[in-house]
């Protein structure tokens, strides 16, 4: 018998509006809305509308400054025009959406998001002209010059980069830097704390907890540096429908449109892409996405290692008052922050790989399949941001359990075998490796077993004393000194 009592697609949970985070389709705007809110000014549709408006206004002003066109703007008019995007409001965003989907202000529905911005500018210019204190007398005379000679991609590719660049610079980079700085602090604080290392999962030459955190801090610094460089290299295109300036040249053949385009794009603080089809090739975005994957790969490695250290009790976790670790086992404090970070960064990396591959492809001179894909860039950055913040949360709660680390080192004396055979090699013992192998491989040995071996060796007393002084906890090389190498690894912790 079928149970028909459940909700259907037409049902709504009573009392929940579509804008309630509890009704969100994506956890990015629902469960994790608090963690992703910092990206909203760069990733929301209203933000894209505002960025498009900025491009259109600045382009109109640049046309006015050419001298070849019959339009021009004094400083007061330019200021009034820039206020259209500088003071962009929720009402403005709703008007653009209405112009696109249902028609508004005397215009039919455009069913085209960029054309809706063009009509929005007409409406706002008319509003400015109606203001008795405004410097603009005839708004209609400017209508033909809005979006003059442009294709939508000229506006969109610039608008996307005007959002992605600041999002990475102002939100993503600081979040990664916070994790890197925390790792650097852990490295310094625990630079002398000895810890058993494992290679192939087996006990290996000891290290220090601080040195292992320094490895991650250094790797993250270098990876972050690559993100910063890629973000600074974002490049914009403005060249018309097929990248040839054909419409511009037809209207004003004597204008150097190539120089105009380069100057205009660079004034937006973007590099200039001179050769393009209708679309920006997006190799710059692909490089940024690949650089972000590099950051995420470092942190995924960290998340897994931190999880294993918690499992091995090398790391304890500070319990949060009132928090539930397990619904059935009251004693548990789960490493959920590292697990959450791992899941979100894995999701982000899958999407970053897809984006980097997809946005660099276009059928002939243009197809629109990339348009909907690019709308997901903000979501990818959101998964990254959740991953970074969760890793930071996890690191803020862990406390190295030095007693457990020391106990395991003391219980694994065979790790000094490397030091023993190396010292004996120095003394000319051609059977040094085999001697230690026979004593320790596949066997449970103690320090006393090693000392019996040392007593039977034909070596100077000074060498014998050197061997007898070896302990697992003391066999960490220059691990503590290596912590200082963080300062030379890419993005500085003190920036």
XYZ file of N, CA, C and O in Angstrom, residues 146-312:
668
model
N 24.172 54.178 -25.057
C 24.268 53.107 -24.047
C 24.436 51.781 -24.787
O 23.660 51.452 -25.675
N 25.475 51.051 -24.458
C 25.744 49.745 -25.081
C 26.105 49.904 -26.582
O 25.946 48.981 -27.373
N 26.621 51.053 -26.950
C 26.944 51.357 -28.350
C 28.030 50.400 -28.879
O 29.138 50.343 -28.366
N 27.681 49.630 -29.930
C 28.649 48.748 -30.581
C 29.039 47.513 -29.798
O 29.900 46.738 -30.242
N 28.424 47.310 -28.643
C 28.835 46.206 -27.776
C 28.025 44.948 -28.033
O 26.897 45.000 -28.532
N 28.593 43.825 -27.655
C 27.852 42.577 -27.519
C 27.741 42.286 -26.026
O 28.540 42.797 -25.218
N 26.784 41.479 -25.650
C 26.558 41.214 -24.221
C 27.804 40.685 -23.541
O 28.076 41.001 -22.371
N 28.569 39.900 -24.253
C 29.767 39.315 -23.647
C 30.786 40.372 -23.281
O 31.554 40.206 -22.331
N 30.820 41.483 -24.026
C 31.724 42.567 -23.647
C 31.408 43.045 -22.236
O 32.308 43.331 -21.441
N 30.127 43.150 -21.934
C 29.707 43.594 -20.607
C 29.876 42.475 -19.582
O 30.421 42.683 -18.488
N 29.429 41.289 -19.933
C 29.425 40.191 -18.962
C 30.820 39.784 -18.525
O 31.070 39.549 -17.336
N 31.755 39.653 -19.484
C 33.072 39.157 -19.087
C 33.767 40.138 -18.155
O 34.462 39.737 -17.226
N 33.536 41.439 -18.385
C 34.118 42.433 -17.494
C 33.417 42.429 -16.138
O 34.065 42.495 -15.082
N 32.093 42.338 -16.161
C 31.333 42.346 -14.906
C 31.705 41.160 -14.019
O 31.883 41.307 -12.800
N 31.813 39.978 -14.622
C 32.186 38.797 -13.828
C 33.527 39.000 -13.149
O 33.699 38.655 -11.967
N 34.484 39.566 -13.858
C 35.814 39.744 -13.275
C 35.838 40.856 -12.234
O 36.639 40.809 -11.291
N 34.971 41.844 -12.402
C 34.860 42.888 -11.381
C 34.278 42.347 -10.087
O 34.388 42.990 -9.032
N 33.662 41.177 -10.145
C 33.129 40.519 -8.950
C 34.082 39.457 -8.414
O 34.345 39.383 -7.212
N 34.604 38.626 -9.317
C 35.487 37.536 -8.888
C 36.758 38.085 -8.242
O 37.193 37.601 -7.188
N 37.362 39.113 -8.863
C 38.605 39.655 -8.327
C 38.476 40.103 -6.889
O 39.229 39.634 -6.012
N 37.536 40.994 -6.564
C 37.384 41.412 -5.168
C 36.937 40.291 -4.234
O 37.325 40.263 -3.066
N 36.115 39.365 -4.729
C 35.678 38.247 -3.880
C 36.878 37.432 -3.417
O 36.988 37.069 -2.239
N 37.768 37.151 -4.347
C 38.970 36.385 -3.991
C 39.877 37.222 -3.099
O 40.383 36.746 -2.070
N 40.068 38.470 -3.468
C 40.989 39.343 -2.716
C 40.490 39.659 -1.312
O 41.262 39.628 -0.338
N 39.201 39.967 -1.183
C 38.670 40.454 0.087
C 38.110 39.367 0.997
O 37.998 39.566 2.205
N 37.755 38.210 0.427
C 37.109 37.160 1.228
C 37.934 35.872 1.244
O 38.266 35.347 2.311
N 38.263 35.363 0.057
C 38.917 34.066 -0.022
C 40.350 34.108 0.505
O 40.748 33.294 1.354
N 41.134 35.061 0.017
C 42.540 35.135 0.449
C 42.668 35.340 1.959
O 43.447 34.632 2.613
N 41.919 36.265 2.577
C 42.029 36.390 4.036
C 41.633 35.119 4.791
O 42.219 34.810 5.832
N 40.656 34.381 4.272
C 40.240 33.140 4.948
C 41.357 32.096 4.900
O 41.606 31.394 5.886
N 42.025 31.990 3.761
C 43.147 31.051 3.653
C 44.306 31.514 4.529
O 44.955 30.716 5.210
N 44.541 32.821 4.510
C 45.653 33.355 5.306
C 45.441 33.091 6.795
O 46.400 32.840 7.538
N 44.185 33.127 7.238
C 43.899 32.835 8.641
C 44.318 31.414 8.994
O 44.918 31.168 10.055
N 44.025 30.471 8.112
C 44.426 29.083 8.356
C 45.942 28.965 8.360
O 46.530 28.326 9.236
N 46.576 29.615 7.372
C 48.032 29.547 7.291
C 48.686 30.146 8.527
O 49.659 29.592 9.072
N 48.159 31.268 9.020
C 48.731 31.898 10.199
C 48.558 31.028 11.440
O 49.443 30.963 12.298
N 47.413 30.359 11.552
C 47.194 29.454 12.682
C 48.179 28.304 12.648
O 48.735 27.900 13.684
N 48.416 27.766 11.457
C 49.400 26.695 11.319
C 50.787 27.179 11.712
O 51.551 26.456 12.368
N 51.129 28.402 11.305
C 52.441 28.954 11.654
C 52.577 29.120 13.167
O 53.648 28.863 13.741
N 51.496 29.536 13.811
C 51.527 29.681 15.271
C 51.691 28.330 15.960
O 52.459 28.201 16.926
N 50.974 27.327 15.490
C 51.136 25.977 16.047
C 52.558 25.467 15.835
O 53.135 24.812 16.714
N 53.101 25.759 14.667
C 54.465 25.313 14.359
C 55.468 25.915 15.333
O 56.367 25.221 15.832
N 55.332 27.202 15.612
C 56.265 27.858 16.525
C 56.083 27.354 17.959
O 57.066 27.080 18.660
N 54.830 27.211 18.374
C 54.572 26.818 19.765
C 55.038 25.397 20.058
O 55.510 25.112 21.161
N 54.907 24.522 19.051
C 55.233 23.110 19.290
C 56.414 22.647 18.452
O 56.508 21.484 18.083
N 57.337 23.561 18.188
C 58.490 23.236 17.347
C 59.370 22.175 17.982
O 60.059 21.421 17.286
N 59.394 22.085 19.321
C 60.252 21.129 20.028
C 59.501 19.902 20.506
O 60.090 19.057 21.196
N 58.227 19.772 20.172
C 57.429 18.647 20.682
C 57.662 17.417 19.809
O 57.200 17.352 18.669
N 58.391 16.411 20.319
C 58.706 15.239 19.487
C 57.479 14.377 19.223
O 56.577 14.274 20.064
N 57.464 13.779 18.060
C 56.309 12.987 17.634
C 56.799 11.896 16.697
O 57.693 12.118 15.866
N 56.211 10.718 16.832
C 56.538 9.640 15.919
C 56.018 9.970 14.524
O 54.861 10.345 14.360
N 56.870 9.871 13.548
C 56.428 10.033 12.164
C 56.039 8.668 11.603
O 56.461 7.630 12.120
N 55.242 8.700 10.552
C 54.867 7.451 9.892
C 55.038 7.611 8.387
O 54.534 8.565 7.801
N 55.749 6.684 7.813
C 55.812 6.601 6.363
C 55.230 5.257 5.964
O 55.517 4.242 6.604
N 54.383 5.255 4.956
C 53.624 4.056 4.574
C 52.787 3.555 5.743
O 52.486 2.361 5.845
N 52.442 4.461 6.657
C 51.641 4.104 7.807
C 52.415 3.411 8.912
O 51.837 3.056 9.932
N 53.733 3.236 8.723
C 54.552 2.509 9.693
C 55.438 3.479 10.465
O 55.787 4.556 9.978
N 55.819 3.123 11.704
C 56.699 3.988 12.488
C 57.974 4.310 11.719
O 58.604 3.431 11.124
N 58.328 5.591 11.716
C 59.500 6.044 10.968
C 60.251 7.072 11.796
O 59.901 7.354 12.943
N 61.308 7.617 11.226
C 62.155 8.579 11.929
C 61.316 9.662 12.598
O 60.479 10.294 11.938
N 61.496 9.897 13.896
C 60.686 10.882 14.610
C 60.815 12.286 14.015
O 61.780 12.629 13.342
N 59.809 13.091 14.294
C 59.756 14.477 13.856
C 59.272 15.302 15.028
O 59.256 14.827 16.167
N 58.870 16.527 14.799
C 58.177 17.293 15.844
C 56.832 17.735 15.281
O 56.686 17.929 14.065
N 55.889 17.895 16.190
C 54.569 18.326 15.741
C 54.659 19.697 15.074
O 54.015 19.955 14.052
N 55.480 20.562 15.632
C 55.627 21.888 15.058
C 56.166 21.860 13.644
O 55.700 22.604 12.768
N 57.137 21.002 13.400
C 57.712 20.923 12.048
C 56.667 20.445 11.058
O 56.582 20.941 9.929
N 55.819 19.501 11.446
C 54.792 19.007 10.526
C 53.763 20.091 10.223
O 53.277 20.206 9.101
N 53.424 20.912 11.214
C 52.526 22.031 10.957
C 53.208 23.079 10.088
O 52.574 23.746 9.259
N 54.518 23.219 10.247
C 55.271 24.169 9.419
C 55.256 23.751 7.953
O 55.222 24.607 7.059
N 55.282 22.445 7.704
C 55.201 21.972 6.322
C 53.919 22.460 5.677
O 53.915 22.980 4.550
N 52.818 22.323 6.399
C 51.531 22.760 5.848
C 51.463 24.275 5.710
O 50.916 24.800 4.739
N 52.006 24.995 6.692
C 52.001 26.453 6.610
C 52.781 26.928 5.391
O 52.347 27.841 4.670
N 53.929 26.314 5.144
C 54.752 26.702 4.000
C 54.066 26.355 2.682
O 54.041 27.161 1.744
N 53.509 25.162 2.614
C 52.812 24.763 1.385
C 51.631 25.693 1.109
O 51.405 26.117 -0.032
N 50.894 26.010 2.163
C 49.721 26.861 1.998
C 50.136 28.272 1.577
O 49.464 28.915 0.762
N 51.244 28.745 2.124
C 51.731 30.065 1.739
C 52.084 30.132 0.267
O 51.742 31.101 -0.428
N 52.767 29.098 -0.225
C 53.125 29.084 -1.644
C 51.884 28.982 -2.521
O 51.765 29.660 -3.549
N 50.948 28.113 -2.125
C 49.728 27.945 -2.905
C 48.904 29.234 -2.907
O 48.334 29.622 -3.935
N 48.866 29.905 -1.775
C 48.126 31.157 -1.685
C 48.768 32.228 -2.563
O 48.077 33.034 -3.199
N 50.083 32.224 -2.616
C 50.777 33.163 -3.491
C 50.378 32.989 -4.944
O 50.223 33.972 -5.686
N 50.172 31.724 -5.371
C 49.753 31.475 -6.758
C 48.330 31.992 -7.008
O 48.014 32.470 -8.095
N 47.482 31.905 -5.983
C 46.129 32.453 -6.115
C 46.181 33.968 -6.269
O 45.498 34.549 -7.122
N 46.992 34.613 -5.458
C 47.106 36.076 -5.520
C 47.572 36.516 -6.905
O 47.025 37.453 -7.498
N 48.578 35.842 -7.441
C 49.094 36.188 -8.769
C 48.023 35.977 -9.839
O 47.805 36.833 -10.700
N 47.350 34.823 -9.787
C 46.309 34.536 -10.790
C 45.182 35.556 -10.706
O 44.627 35.967 -11.733
N 44.844 35.976 -9.494
C 43.768 36.945 -9.335
C 44.170 38.312 -9.887
O 43.343 39.042 -10.441
N 45.436 38.664 -9.746
C 45.913 39.935 -10.287
C 45.989 39.915 -11.807
O 46.030 40.970 -12.434
N 45.992 38.713 -12.389
C 46.115 38.580 -13.843
C 44.769 38.438 -14.550
O 44.737 38.116 -15.743
N 43.660 38.661 -13.858
C 42.359 38.576 -14.519
C 42.317 39.563 -15.685
O 42.751 40.710 -15.565
N 41.777 39.101 -16.806
C 41.916 39.843 -18.062
C 40.567 40.000 -18.746
O 39.803 39.041 -18.861
N 40.268 41.218 -19.207
C 38.980 41.503 -19.810
C 39.056 41.755 -21.306
O 40.078 42.166 -21.846
N 37.933 41.534 -21.966
C 37.800 41.696 -23.418
C 36.696 42.697 -23.731
O 35.626 42.680 -23.123
N 36.952 43.591 -24.691
C 35.907 44.457 -25.219
C 36.251 44.682 -26.694
O 37.156 45.450 -27.017
N 35.563 43.943 -27.590
C 35.920 44.006 -29.017
C 34.749 43.735 -29.940
O 34.942 43.498 -31.131
N 33.514 43.713 -29.405
C 32.368 43.537 -30.274
C 31.971 42.103 -30.515
O 32.503 41.166 -29.912
N 31.028 41.931 -31.461
C 30.307 40.671 -31.631
C 31.190 39.493 -32.022
O 30.911 38.354 -31.657
N 32.245 39.734 -32.797
C 33.147 38.642 -33.162
C 34.593 38.964 -32.817
O 35.523 38.360 -33.351
N 34.770 39.946 -31.955
C 36.114 40.308 -31.521
C 36.892 41.117 -32.534
O 38.119 41.181 -32.470
N 36.180 41.779 -33.486
C 36.861 42.501 -34.572
C 36.618 44.012 -34.541
O 37.114 44.720 -35.430
N 35.859 44.516 -33.583
C 35.475 45.931 -33.526
C 34.732 46.363 -34.798
O 34.769 47.531 -35.197
N 34.046 45.424 -35.446
C 33.430 45.737 -36.745
C 32.417 46.868 -36.644
O 32.439 47.810 -37.459
N 31.506 46.810 -35.668
C 30.496 47.859 -35.533
C 31.144 49.190 -35.168
O 30.769 50.250 -35.700
N 32.105 49.159 -34.292
C 32.798 50.386 -33.905
C 33.496 51.017 -35.111
O 33.401 52.237 -35.342
N 34.181 50.170 -35.867
C 34.926 50.678 -37.032
C 33.981 51.228 -38.102
O 34.276 52.243 -38.756
N 32.833 50.572 -38.270
C 31.872 51.044 -39.263
C 31.347 52.427 -38.904
O 31.152 53.288 -39.776
N 31.114 52.664 -37.621
C 30.574 53.946 -37.189
C 31.635 55.046 -37.159
O 31.381 56.182 -37.589
N 32.819 54.723 -36.681
C 33.898 55.713 -36.550
C 35.214 55.090 -37.003
O 36.023 54.634 -36.194
N 35.450 55.070 -38.323
C 36.637 54.397 -38.848
C 37.946 55.059 -38.437
O 39.010 54.412 -38.526
N 37.917 56.309 -38.026
C 39.168 56.991 -37.705
C 39.579 56.849 -36.236
O 40.664 57.303 -35.854
N 38.734 56.242 -35.429
C 39.063 56.043 -34.014
C 39.924 54.791 -33.856
O 39.665 53.764 -34.486
N 40.946 54.869 -33.015
C 41.778 53.703 -32.705
C 41.065 52.889 -31.629
O 41.304 53.067 -30.428
N 40.168 52.035 -32.076
C 39.349 51.278 -31.131
C 40.154 50.258 -30.334
O 39.801 49.930 -29.196
N 41.229 49.774 -30.884
C 42.076 48.827 -30.130
C 42.680 49.526 -28.918
O 42.686 48.981 -27.804
N 43.186 50.734 -29.139
C 43.760 51.484 -28.019
C 42.670 51.876 -27.020
O 42.884 51.845 -25.796
N 41.507 52.247 -27.533
C 40.380 52.588 -26.660
C 40.029 51.407 -25.761
O 39.850 51.563 -24.546
N 39.920 50.232 -26.358
C 39.563 49.041 -25.595
C 40.596 48.735 -24.522
O 40.255 48.462 -23.363
N 41.874 48.770 -24.904
C 42.929 48.463 -23.939
C 42.896 49.435 -22.766
O 43.013 49.033 -21.602
N 42.713 50.733 -23.075
C 42.671 51.734 -22.012
C 41.456 51.539 -21.121
O 41.550 51.621 -19.883
N 40.303 51.256 -21.734
C 39.074 51.096 -20.969
C 39.172 49.912 -20.010
O 38.839 50.018 -18.817
N 39.633 48.781 -20.511
C 39.724 47.579 -19.673
C 40.728 47.787 -18.547
O 40.479 47.412 -17.391
N 41.865 48.384 -18.851
C 42.878 48.599 -17.814
C 42.415 49.605 -16.762
O 42.820 49.517 -15.600
N 41.568 50.554 -17.164
C 41.017 51.485 -16.185
C 40.090 50.783 -15.195
O 39.794 51.328 -14.118
N 39.636 49.589 -15.542
C 38.841 48.767 -14.614
C 39.735 47.874 -13.756
O 39.248 46.986 -13.053
N 41.044 48.114 -13.827
C 42.041 47.341 -13.065
C 42.090 45.884 -13.504
O 42.316 44.975 -12.687
N 41.888 45.663 -14.792
C 42.013 44.333 -15.375
C 43.085 44.356 -16.451
O 43.350 45.402 -17.055
N 43.706 43.205 -16.667
C 44.573 43.074 -17.825
C 43.697 43.079 -19.080
O 42.495 42.827 -19.012
N 44.304 43.346 -20.245
C 43.523 43.453 -21.474
C 43.770 42.254 -22.378
O 44.922 41.880 -22.632
N 42.704 41.625 -22.834
C 42.781 40.548 -23.825
C 42.489 41.140 -25.197
O 41.360 41.541 -25.478
N 43.505 41.211 -26.034
C 43.357 41.847 -27.348
C 42.761 40.904 -28.382
O 42.006 41.331 -29.257
N 43.105 39.633 -28.301
C 42.643 38.657 -29.285
C 41.586 37.757 -28.668
O 41.840 37.047 -27.696
N 40.383 37.818 -29.239
C 39.275 37.025 -28.713
C 38.254 36.808 -29.813
O 38.255 37.495 -30.832
N 37.394 35.825 -29.618
C 36.205 35.693 -30.461
C 35.151 36.604 -29.843
O 35.488 37.648 -29.302
N 33.892 36.226 -29.902
C 32.909 37.022 -29.170
C 33.145 36.903 -27.670
O 32.879 37.823 -26.916
N 33.684 35.764 -27.254
C 33.866 35.508 -25.826
C 35.315 35.716 -25.410
O 36.250 35.518 -26.184
N 35.465 36.138 -24.181
C 36.769 36.115 -23.534
C 37.200 34.654 -23.437
O 36.428 33.811 -22.985
N 38.432 34.311 -23.841
C 38.844 32.897 -23.804
C 38.819 32.280 -22.410
O 38.789 31.057 -22.279
N 38.874 33.105 -21.373
C 38.760 32.653 -19.973
C 39.944 31.830 -19.486
O 39.828 31.125 -18.472
N 41.063 31.913 -20.170
C 42.245 31.219 -19.657
C 42.663 31.800 -18.308
O 43.257 31.097 -17.476
N 42.366 33.087 -18.096
C 42.694 33.709 -16.817
C 41.873 33.114 -15.679
O 42.410 32.826 -14.605
N 40.582 32.904 -15.934
C 39.748 32.280 -14.900
C 40.180 30.844 -14.638
O 40.210 30.395 -13.488
N 40.534 30.126 -15.693
C 40.990 28.743 -15.522
C 42.242 28.695 -14.657
O 42.384 27.814 -13.796
N 43.157 29.653 -14.859
C 44.373 29.693 -14.043
C 44.033 29.968 -12.580
O 44.635 29.376 -11.668
N 43.065 30.843 -12.347
C 42.645 31.120 -10.975
C 42.000 29.900 -10.341
O 42.281 29.559 -9.186
N 41.140 29.223 -11.095
C 40.491 28.027 -10.561
C 41.514 26.945 -10.234
O 41.412 26.260 -9.206
N 42.509 26.783 -11.098
C 43.564 25.795 -10.830
C 44.364 26.176 -9.590
O 44.755 25.305 -8.797
N 44.633 27.476 -9.419
C 45.371 27.918 -8.235
C 44.568 27.657 -6.966
O 45.127 27.241 -5.932
N 43.258 27.881 -7.020
C 42.419 27.587 -5.858
C 42.408 26.101 -5.544
O 42.397 25.699 -4.371
N 42.416 25.273 -6.580
C 42.504 23.823 -6.350
C 43.796 23.481 -5.619
O 43.821 22.564 -4.784
N 44.866 24.197 -5.946
C 46.135 23.950 -5.259
C 46.032 24.233 -3.774
O 46.523 23.452 -2.937
N 45.390 25.339 -3.417
C 45.153 25.650 -2.004
C 44.319 24.554 -1.364
O 44.627 24.054 -0.272
N 43.252 24.166 -2.046
C 42.345 23.163 -1.489
C 43.025 21.820 -1.308
O 42.752 21.101 -0.333
N 43.908 21.455 -2.232
C 44.618 20.177 -2.110
C 45.505 20.150 -0.876
O 45.615 19.125 -0.192
N 46.160 21.276 -0.579
C 46.971 21.345 0.640
C 46.093 21.144 1.872
O 46.421 20.378 2.787
N 44.948 21.821 1.884
C 44.078 21.734 3.056
C 43.376 20.384 3.159
O 43.101 19.910 4.269
N 43.089 19.764 2.038
C 42.538 18.403 2.091
C 43.542 17.453 2.729
O 43.174 16.577 3.532
N 44.811 17.602 2.378
C 45.861 16.783 2.978
C 45.920 17.038 4.486
O 46.031 16.107 5.292
N 45.820 18.314 4.860
C 45.819 18.672 6.277
C 44.613 18.084 6.997
O 44.742 17.534 8.102
N 43.425 18.205 6.389
C 42.212 17.690 7.024
C 42.339 16.203 7.344
O 41.968 15.756 8.439
N 42.859 15.438 6.393
C 43.000 13.993 6.593
C 44.022 13.703 7.684
O 43.793 12.869 8.573
N 45.173 14.392 7.655
C 46.192 14.154 8.676
C 45.695 14.551 10.061
O 45.926 13.836 11.045
N 44.993 15.701 10.138
C 44.465 16.121 11.436
C 43.468 15.087 11.966
O 43.454 14.777 13.167
N 42.634 14.570 11.069
C 41.666 13.539 11.452
C 42.396 12.306 12.011
O 42.000 11.744 13.040
N 43.468 11.899 11.347
C 44.227 10.734 11.798
C 44.933 11.011 13.122
O 44.994 10.144 13.993
N 45.454 12.234 13.302
C 46.093 12.574 14.572
C 45.082 12.552 15.714
O 45.404 12.142 16.832
N 43.846 13.001 15.430
C 42.798 12.917 16.454
C 42.488 11.452 16.759
O 42.340 11.048 17.918
N 42.402 10.656 15.708
C 42.122 9.229 15.883
C 43.203 8.536 16.703
O 42.915 7.671 17.533
N 44.455 8.937 16.493
C 45.584 8.341 17.221
C 45.798 8.975 18.593
O 46.741 8.619 19.296
